[in-house]
Amino acid sequence: MFTNKFIKLLCISFTILPFGQSIAQDNDGPSFEDLLNGFNDPARWLTYSGDYSGRRHSPLTQITLNNVDQLRPVWTFQTGTTTRGRGFETTPLLDNGVLYVTGSNNYAWALDARTGRAFWRYRRNLPDDLTYGASAPVNRGFGMLGNQLFMVTLDAHLMSFDRRTGDVLWERELADYRIGYAATLAPLVLDNKVIVGISGGEYQTRGFIDAFDPVSGERIWRFNTVPGPGEPGSETWPDDPAVLATGGGGTWMNGSYDSDLNLIYWGVGNPNPDYYDENRPGDNLYTDSIVALDANTGELRWHYQFTPHDVNDWDSNHMPVLANIDWEGEPRRVVMVGNRNGFFYVLDRVTGEFLLGEPFTATTWAREIGSDGRPIILNDGSQGCLPDPWGSTNFYPPSFYPGLDLFILTARETCATYVPEEPANIQGQSNFGGTVFIDAEKGYGALRALDVHTGELEWEFTYPSPTFGGVMTTASGLAFAGDHEGNFMAFNAETGENLWHYQTGSRIWGAAAITYMLDGRQYVLIPSGTTLQAFAL
Amino acid sequence: MINNHKFVISLNAFLVLIILAVNAHSQAVNPLESDPRAARLGGSIFRAQCATCHGADAKGISTLDAPDLTMSWVERQLSEEEVFQTIREGIPGSIMPPHSFNDTEVWMLVSFLKSVAEVGTTNQIAGNSDRGARLFSSNCSRCHRVDGKGGSLGPELSNITGRRSQDALVRSIRNPSANITRLYKPISFITVGNESVQGTIKSEDAFSIQLMDSNQVLRGFSKLDLRELRREEQSLMPSFTESSLSDSDVNDLLSYLQSSRSP
């Protein structure tokens, strides 16, 4: 919808720009080449995971196994906005000494990375009748290219900002928020595309992944995660256009990118309704899958479905982690996923071939993946409790430590009973299709390190409650993680020994650390509660 | 497509209620109060729209800071109109959003919440409150507080009869280990200084424990300094069988608690 305000903004942006030239080319901000180079410049953190691989493994080594116990807080930024019940889930971006940070309720800031003081603030004027966005008013970060920042909103828009001022350059509607759509992820920015997904799989929605032109804001392609009638994959649904049009399959966590293959890897969420399945027999592709899409066209190259015909809300909205590893004596380009269904997976990322699937929790849902790549279901819920709808892990980032070949993730051990109930199927209202009884007494969390070749547990560190904190590793042998009780911690990545902890005062939920060098000093940042905390030696 | 007989019946009942509730908006009193279907339909709405945060049993999820709605009425002394407004408008600055349910749906939710609310005893409990006061002093006051006097190891009990049913209170006296509430879970351990400590856990993380010890002192410990840490299943409160407190004694005790002032 073009508002007068928007048209004025568009006119201003065209006035500033010489014809045909992109903002990225005209200014000093990071280029696509810089984004491709990932961690090469230690004074930058330019994408959600620090590079396109999703590994969240920094090469920095000033903070070591021997001195990490001297890590101290150096500044705290107070956001003044809260998401009670959820978290401060963002990953800040850093360039030229400035942090670009998104917050809950679509607040945003540019901060001095040395002091935490703000250069500018932004707050979106959100409508009063948000749907999914009201229940989870979170945001996971900016995307950046040149002097442009990109942020998605709780009323399902994509916005572009001038990073020097926080001024809005353009905005586009992704979908009608009143139906149940919202957007919360950190945009994946490539050379000439800003790629985003959508939240709202608990509503009468149909998921998609969109690519936009960063300069004009025009949409380049859309991939629908639930096929239309007659399209490939529609045979896994009932022959009913109305069911397909509201099949869910949110894409609310950003993906990773392989520039050699020019493929993006993206997770897809649960089918709608979450727990009630009588109207949707079949595998329900591409829900609970990973899809590999051609970055230029959005065409599907391959997919792998982790949880066929999901009835437990086990979205597969995870960061796909890319690595080139030795696999049974041969070099192999793989993508790894720690999944909400309790299994750790290794797939060939060129072809989608299933290589490994092993449980990393005590889940009784399944204990092995068959030779056809499908889980062998042992417990549909009638044989005792299952992992809860938040899953055995969730969207918060894991980390891959090259060399050690460890996949380090936060696991959740939970016990839930699902009671499906036919939902009302009303637009604009959540549509879980039942309810879930969670035995809180039986829940706990754990930081776990898995051997990527076997899926075997190498070490773990347990937490008192199921935890939602992400992980970052550094080349000095450290793993940083946060827990539900508010501790920000450092571990020996090889052994799991806890080396340091700091009580931040609020749960670390959905966020993982970043690290960077400034003035010869290594900083580590973690969002927690309503604060962004910086640490250094 | 929804083409289910049960759903059609529910929808019909729902529509009838809507018709009955025309002009029901903005009333201080629930216009569906006398309709038994309202709580049932409200329960369906609750499970679909509210249970993710408040739990399927409406008892809240502490890790989400979502409150126990079964206790809202008595603990916060909310009126039906205030509950209605909270559902409609949400709680600014919190994750509790405003909702666009129509008035009838909100009143159905109010009816459901009322139906699962913990309620106290309204009838006068038959007992000798003076004798109950003496029993309380000799058996309970070391750990429980009433009218500003007593200990703090267990919950404050002033006018507890206004917040819990008589049956529930009798069960708590006879078998306190059957249901130990979150802030009163017992724990024991030995410190590096060989001190044996017993108490109730107030908080815990991966590295530390915060508790009230059996001397009613708030203490914090690093887990590195502890050994033989045991999470007991038996409450620190003893079970009062009929040989130690007869049914008549219990009634006297409850009569005394009913005569106490609200905290």
Coordinates of N, CA and C in Angstrom, one line a residue, chain B residues 144 155 168-181 184-186 233-241:
Chain B
H144 N 5.0 -20.4 59.9 CA 3.9 -19.7 59.2 C 3.6 -18.4 59.9
P155 N 4.5 -20.6 53.8 CA 3.7 -19.5 53.3 C 3.0 -18.7 54.4
A168 N -9.0 -28.1 50.4 CA -7.6 -28.0 50.0 C -6.7 -27.8 51.2
L169 N -7.2 -27.0 52.1 CA -6.4 -26.7 53.3 C -6.2 -27.9 54.2
V170 N -7.3 -28.7 54.3 CA -7.2 -29.9 55.1 C -6.2 -30.9 54.4
R171 N -6.2 -31.0 53.1 CA -5.2 -31.8 52.4 C -3.8 -31.4 52.7
S172 N -3.6 -30.0 52.7 CA -2.3 -29.5 52.9 C -1.8 -29.8 54.3
I173 N -2.7 -29.8 55.3 CA -2.3 -30.1 56.6 C -2.0 -31.6 56.8
R174 N -2.8 -32.5 56.2 CA -2.7 -33.9 56.4 C -1.5 -34.5 55.5
N175 N -1.3 -33.9 54.4 CA -0.2 -34.4 53.5 C 0.4 -33.3 52.7
P176 N 1.3 -32.5 53.4 CA 1.9 -31.4 52.8 C 2.8 -31.7 51.6
S177 N 3.3 -32.9 51.6 CA 4.3 -33.3 50.5 C 3.6 -33.6 49.2
A178 N 2.3 -33.7 49.2 CA 1.6 -34.1 48.0 C 1.7 -32.9 46.9
N179 N 1.7 -31.7 47.4 CA 1.8 -30.6 46.5 C 2.6 -29.5 47.1
I180 N 3.9 -29.4 46.8 CA 4.7 -28.4 47.4 C 4.9 -27.3 46.3
T181 N 4.5 -26.1 46.7 CA 4.6 -25.0 45.7 C 6.0 -24.6 45.4
Y184 N 8.8 -23.3 47.8 CA 9.0 -24.0 49.1 C 9.5 -25.4 48.9
K185 N 10.2 -25.7 47.8 CA 10.8 -27.0 47.5 C 11.9 -27.2 48.5
P186 N 12.0 -28.4 49.1 CA 13.1 -28.6 50.1 C 14.4 -29.1 49.5
E233 N 11.9 -34.9 48.5 CA 10.5 -35.0 48.1 C 9.5 -34.7 49.2
Q234 N 10.1 -34.9 50.4 CA 9.3 -34.6 51.6 C 9.3 -33.1 52.0
S235 N 8.2 -32.5 52.2 CA 8.1 -31.1 52.6 C 8.8 -31.0 53.9
L236 N 9.3 -29.8 54.2 CA 9.8 -29.5 55.5 C 8.7 -29.5 56.6
M237 N 7.5 -29.3 56.1 CA 6.4 -29.3 57.0 C 6.0 -30.8 57.3
P238 N 5.8 -31.1 58.6 CA 5.4 -32.4 59.0 C 4.0 -32.7 58.6
S239 N 3.7 -34.0 58.3 CA 2.3 -34.4 58.1 C 1.6 -34.5 59.4
F240 N 0.4 -33.8 59.5 CA -0.4 -33.9 60.7 C -1.5 -34.9 60.6
T241 N -1.2 -36.1 61.1 CA -2.2 -37.1 61.0 C -3.3 -36.9 62.1

